[in-house]
XYZ file of N, CA and C in Angstrom:
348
model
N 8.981 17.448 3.198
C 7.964 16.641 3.839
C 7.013 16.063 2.802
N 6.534 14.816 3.214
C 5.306 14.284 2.277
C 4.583 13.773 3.194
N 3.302 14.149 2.468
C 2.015 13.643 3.523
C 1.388 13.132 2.522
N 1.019 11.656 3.306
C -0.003 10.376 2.696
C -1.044 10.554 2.907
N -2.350 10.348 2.292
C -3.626 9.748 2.879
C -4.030 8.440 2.257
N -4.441 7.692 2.827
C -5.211 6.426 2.407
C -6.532 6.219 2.375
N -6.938 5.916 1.571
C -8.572 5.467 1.515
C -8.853 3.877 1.328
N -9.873 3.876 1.491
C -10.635 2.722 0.380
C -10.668 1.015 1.330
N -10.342 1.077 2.315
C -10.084 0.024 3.520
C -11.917 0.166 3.753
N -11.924 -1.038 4.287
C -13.480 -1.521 4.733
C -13.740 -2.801 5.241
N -14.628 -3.802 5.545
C -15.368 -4.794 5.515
C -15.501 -5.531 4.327
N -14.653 -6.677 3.763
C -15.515 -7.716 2.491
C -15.460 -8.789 3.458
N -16.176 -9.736 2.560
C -15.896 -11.063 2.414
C -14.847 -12.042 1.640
N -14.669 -13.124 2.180
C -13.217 -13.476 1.001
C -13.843 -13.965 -0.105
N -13.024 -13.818 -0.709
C -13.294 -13.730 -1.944
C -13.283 -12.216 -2.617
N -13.999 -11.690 -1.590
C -14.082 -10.062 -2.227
C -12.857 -9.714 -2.486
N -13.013 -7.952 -3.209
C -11.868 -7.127 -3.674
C -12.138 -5.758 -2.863
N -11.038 -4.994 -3.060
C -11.216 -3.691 -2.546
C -9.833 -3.389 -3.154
N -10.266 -1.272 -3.120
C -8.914 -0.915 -3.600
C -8.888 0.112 -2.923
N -7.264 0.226 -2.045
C -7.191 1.186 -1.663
C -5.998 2.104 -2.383
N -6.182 3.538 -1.917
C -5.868 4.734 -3.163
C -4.899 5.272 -1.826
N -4.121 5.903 -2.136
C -2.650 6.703 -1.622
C -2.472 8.161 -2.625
N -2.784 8.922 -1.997
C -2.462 10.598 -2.445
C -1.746 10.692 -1.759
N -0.777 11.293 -2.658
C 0.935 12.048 -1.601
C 0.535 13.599 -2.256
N 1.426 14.111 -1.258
C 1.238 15.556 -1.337
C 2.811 15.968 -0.729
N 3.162 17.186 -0.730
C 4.177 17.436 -0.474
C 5.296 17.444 -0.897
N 6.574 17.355 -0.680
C 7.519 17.038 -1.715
C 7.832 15.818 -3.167
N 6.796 15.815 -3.266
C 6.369 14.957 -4.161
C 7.842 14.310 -5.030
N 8.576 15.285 -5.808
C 9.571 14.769 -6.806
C 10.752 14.260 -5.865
N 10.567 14.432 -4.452
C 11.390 13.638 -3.860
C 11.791 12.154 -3.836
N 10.212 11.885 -4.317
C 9.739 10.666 -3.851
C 10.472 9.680 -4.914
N 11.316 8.282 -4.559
C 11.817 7.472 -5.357
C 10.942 6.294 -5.100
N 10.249 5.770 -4.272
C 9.210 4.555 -4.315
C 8.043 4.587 -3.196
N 6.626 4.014 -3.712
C 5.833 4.020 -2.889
C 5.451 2.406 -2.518
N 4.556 2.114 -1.509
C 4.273 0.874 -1.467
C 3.249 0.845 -0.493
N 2.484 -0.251 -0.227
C 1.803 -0.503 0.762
C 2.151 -1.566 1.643
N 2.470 -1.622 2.947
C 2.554 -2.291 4.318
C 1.314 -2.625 4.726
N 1.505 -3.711 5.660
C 0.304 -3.757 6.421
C 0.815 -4.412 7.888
N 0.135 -4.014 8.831
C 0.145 -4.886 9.880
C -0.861 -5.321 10.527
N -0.439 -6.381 10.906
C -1.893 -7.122 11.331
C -1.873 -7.420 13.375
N -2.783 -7.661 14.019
C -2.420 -7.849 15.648
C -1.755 -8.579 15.795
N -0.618 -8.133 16.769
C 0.612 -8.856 17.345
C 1.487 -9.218 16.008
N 1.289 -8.808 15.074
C 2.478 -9.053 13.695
C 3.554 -7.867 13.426
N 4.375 -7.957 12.574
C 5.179 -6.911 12.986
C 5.040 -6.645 11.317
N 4.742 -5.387 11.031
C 4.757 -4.565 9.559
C 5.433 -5.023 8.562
N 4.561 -5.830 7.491
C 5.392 -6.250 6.530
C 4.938 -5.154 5.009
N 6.236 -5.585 4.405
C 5.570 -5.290 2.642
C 4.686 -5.992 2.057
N 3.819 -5.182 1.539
C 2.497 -5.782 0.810
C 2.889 -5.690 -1.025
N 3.361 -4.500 -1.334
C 3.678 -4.431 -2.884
C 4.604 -2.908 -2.383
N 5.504 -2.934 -3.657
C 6.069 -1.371 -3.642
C 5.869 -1.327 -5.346
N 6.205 -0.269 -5.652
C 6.163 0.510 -7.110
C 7.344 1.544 -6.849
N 8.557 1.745 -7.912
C 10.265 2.956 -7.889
C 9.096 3.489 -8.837
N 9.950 4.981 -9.081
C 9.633 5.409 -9.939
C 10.165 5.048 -11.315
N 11.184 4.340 -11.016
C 11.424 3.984 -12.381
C 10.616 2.553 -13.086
N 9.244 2.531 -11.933
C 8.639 1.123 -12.324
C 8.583 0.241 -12.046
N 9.923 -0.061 -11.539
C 10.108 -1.996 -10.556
C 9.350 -2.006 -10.040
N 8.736 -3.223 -9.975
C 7.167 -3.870 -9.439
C 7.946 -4.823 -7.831
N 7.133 -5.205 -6.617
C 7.569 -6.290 -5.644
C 6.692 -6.608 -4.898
N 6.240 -7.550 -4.770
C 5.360 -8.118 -4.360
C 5.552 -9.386 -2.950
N 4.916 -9.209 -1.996
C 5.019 -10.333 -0.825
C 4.593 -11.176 -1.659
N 5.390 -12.508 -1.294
C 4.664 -13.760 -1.773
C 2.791 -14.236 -1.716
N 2.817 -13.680 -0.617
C 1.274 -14.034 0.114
C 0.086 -13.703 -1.119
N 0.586 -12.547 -1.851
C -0.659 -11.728 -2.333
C -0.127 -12.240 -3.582
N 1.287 -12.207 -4.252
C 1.308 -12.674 -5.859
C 0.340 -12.936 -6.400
N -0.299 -12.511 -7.694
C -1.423 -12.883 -8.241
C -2.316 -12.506 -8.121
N -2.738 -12.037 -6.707
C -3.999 -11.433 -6.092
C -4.193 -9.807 -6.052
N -3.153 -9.531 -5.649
C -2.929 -7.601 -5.457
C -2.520 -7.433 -6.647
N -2.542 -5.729 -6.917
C -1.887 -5.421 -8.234
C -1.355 -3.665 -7.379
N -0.788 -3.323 -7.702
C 0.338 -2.137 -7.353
C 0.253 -1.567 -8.359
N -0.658 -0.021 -8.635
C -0.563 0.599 -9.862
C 0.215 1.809 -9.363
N -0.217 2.964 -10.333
C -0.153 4.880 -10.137
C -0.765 5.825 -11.048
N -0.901 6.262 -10.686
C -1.369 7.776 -11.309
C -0.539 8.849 -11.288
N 0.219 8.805 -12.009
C 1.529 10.767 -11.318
C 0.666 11.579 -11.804
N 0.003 11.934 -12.965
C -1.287 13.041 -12.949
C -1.737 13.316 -11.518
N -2.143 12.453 -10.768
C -3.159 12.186 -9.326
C -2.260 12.406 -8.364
N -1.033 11.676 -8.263
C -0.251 11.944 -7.626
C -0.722 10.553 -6.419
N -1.067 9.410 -6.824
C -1.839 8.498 -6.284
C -1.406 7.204 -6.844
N -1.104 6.649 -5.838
C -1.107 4.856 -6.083
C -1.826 3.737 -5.582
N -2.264 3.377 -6.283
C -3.449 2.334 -5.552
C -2.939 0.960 -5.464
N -3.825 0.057 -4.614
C -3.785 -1.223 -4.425
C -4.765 -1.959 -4.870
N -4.928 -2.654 -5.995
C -6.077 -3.513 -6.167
C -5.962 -4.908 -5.309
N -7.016 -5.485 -4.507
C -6.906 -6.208 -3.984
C -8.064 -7.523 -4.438
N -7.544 -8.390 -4.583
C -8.652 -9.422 -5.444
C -8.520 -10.472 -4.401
N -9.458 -11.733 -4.771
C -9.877 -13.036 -4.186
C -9.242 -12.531 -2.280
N -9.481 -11.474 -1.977
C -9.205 -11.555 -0.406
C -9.273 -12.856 0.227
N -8.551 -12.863 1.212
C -8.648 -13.805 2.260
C -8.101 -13.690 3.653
N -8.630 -14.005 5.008
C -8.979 -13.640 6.283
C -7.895 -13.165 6.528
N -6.876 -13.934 6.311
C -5.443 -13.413 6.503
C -5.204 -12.337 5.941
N -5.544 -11.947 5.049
C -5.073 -10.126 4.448
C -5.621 -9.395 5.669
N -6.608 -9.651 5.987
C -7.006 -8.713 7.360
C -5.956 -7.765 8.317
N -5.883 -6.718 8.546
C -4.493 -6.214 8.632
C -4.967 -4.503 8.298
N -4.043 -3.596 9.042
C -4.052 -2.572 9.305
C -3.092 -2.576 7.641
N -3.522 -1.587 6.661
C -2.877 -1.153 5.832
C -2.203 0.108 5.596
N -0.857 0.393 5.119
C -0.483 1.646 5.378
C 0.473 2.074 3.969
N 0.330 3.188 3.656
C 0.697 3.848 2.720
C 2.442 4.266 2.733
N 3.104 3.828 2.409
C 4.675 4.102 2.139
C 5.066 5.075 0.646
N 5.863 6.076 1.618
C 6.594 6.701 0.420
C 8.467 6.816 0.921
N 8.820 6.485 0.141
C 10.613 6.617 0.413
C 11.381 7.573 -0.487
N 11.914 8.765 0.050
C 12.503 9.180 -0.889
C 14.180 8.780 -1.132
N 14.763 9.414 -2.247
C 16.084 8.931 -2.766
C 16.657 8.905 -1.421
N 17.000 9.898 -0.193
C 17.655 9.938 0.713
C 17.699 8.773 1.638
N 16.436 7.971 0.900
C 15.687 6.575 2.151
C 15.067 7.096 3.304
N 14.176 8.464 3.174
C 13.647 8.498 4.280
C 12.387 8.586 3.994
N 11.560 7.753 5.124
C 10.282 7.072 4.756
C 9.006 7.815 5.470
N 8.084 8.056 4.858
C 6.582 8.476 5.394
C 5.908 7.681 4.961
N 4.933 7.865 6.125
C 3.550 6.470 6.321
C 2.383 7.478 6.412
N 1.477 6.952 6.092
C -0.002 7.563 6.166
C -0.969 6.982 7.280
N -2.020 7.263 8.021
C -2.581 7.079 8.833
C -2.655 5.817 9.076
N -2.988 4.861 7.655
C -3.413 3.554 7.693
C -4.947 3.385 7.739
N -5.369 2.045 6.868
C -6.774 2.216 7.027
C -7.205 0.461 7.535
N -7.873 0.630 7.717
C -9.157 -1.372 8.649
C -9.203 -2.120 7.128
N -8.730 -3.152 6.492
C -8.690 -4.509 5.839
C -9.349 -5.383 6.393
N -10.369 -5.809 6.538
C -11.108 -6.511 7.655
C -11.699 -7.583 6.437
N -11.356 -8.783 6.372
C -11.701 -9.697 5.663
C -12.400 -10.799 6.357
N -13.937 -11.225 6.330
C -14.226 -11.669 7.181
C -15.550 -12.394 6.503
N -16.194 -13.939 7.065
C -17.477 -14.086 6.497
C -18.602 -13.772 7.343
């Protein structure tokens, strides 16, 4: 088993940034890639960025340039930097971990609320 938590979701303005942080816990060396999803009302859950452990970077078109997809394995944590927001990022965000087997855990999800 692996259990997610997510932080760091809130209220900006566009333009603003925010970063949200992903602690896994649990079977940790299971884990072959993490990423962040989001869904937004009436949308259906897309990829926001993933990170393998062996590094491959992927990115939705939408954010290219704007998000950045790091980690910490000390922390056991991967974050999302999120830059020049805009209304449309607004969206329920959620924490992905997949292990080698392809089986996937999500974390609570946190409020992206991009708004002036």
């Amino acid at each position: 088993q692996v259990q997610l938590v997510e932080s760091g979701g809130g209220l900006v303005q566009p333009g603003g940034s925010l970063r949200l942080s992903c602690v896994a816990s649990g079977s940790i060396s299971s884990i072959n890639a993490m990423g962040w999803y989001r869904q937004a009302p009436g949308k259906q859950r897309e990829l926001v960025a993933r990170i393998t452990r062996g590094g491959n970077l992927n990115y939705a078109d939408s954010v290219k340039g704007r998000f950045t997809i790091s980690r910490d394995n000390a922390k056991n944590t991967v974050y999302l930097q999120m830059n020049s927001l805009k209304p449309e990022d607004t969206a329920v965000y959620y924490c992905n971990a997949q292990r080698f087997d392809a089986q996937a855990f999500w974390g609570q999800g946190t409020q992206v609320t991009v708004s002036s």
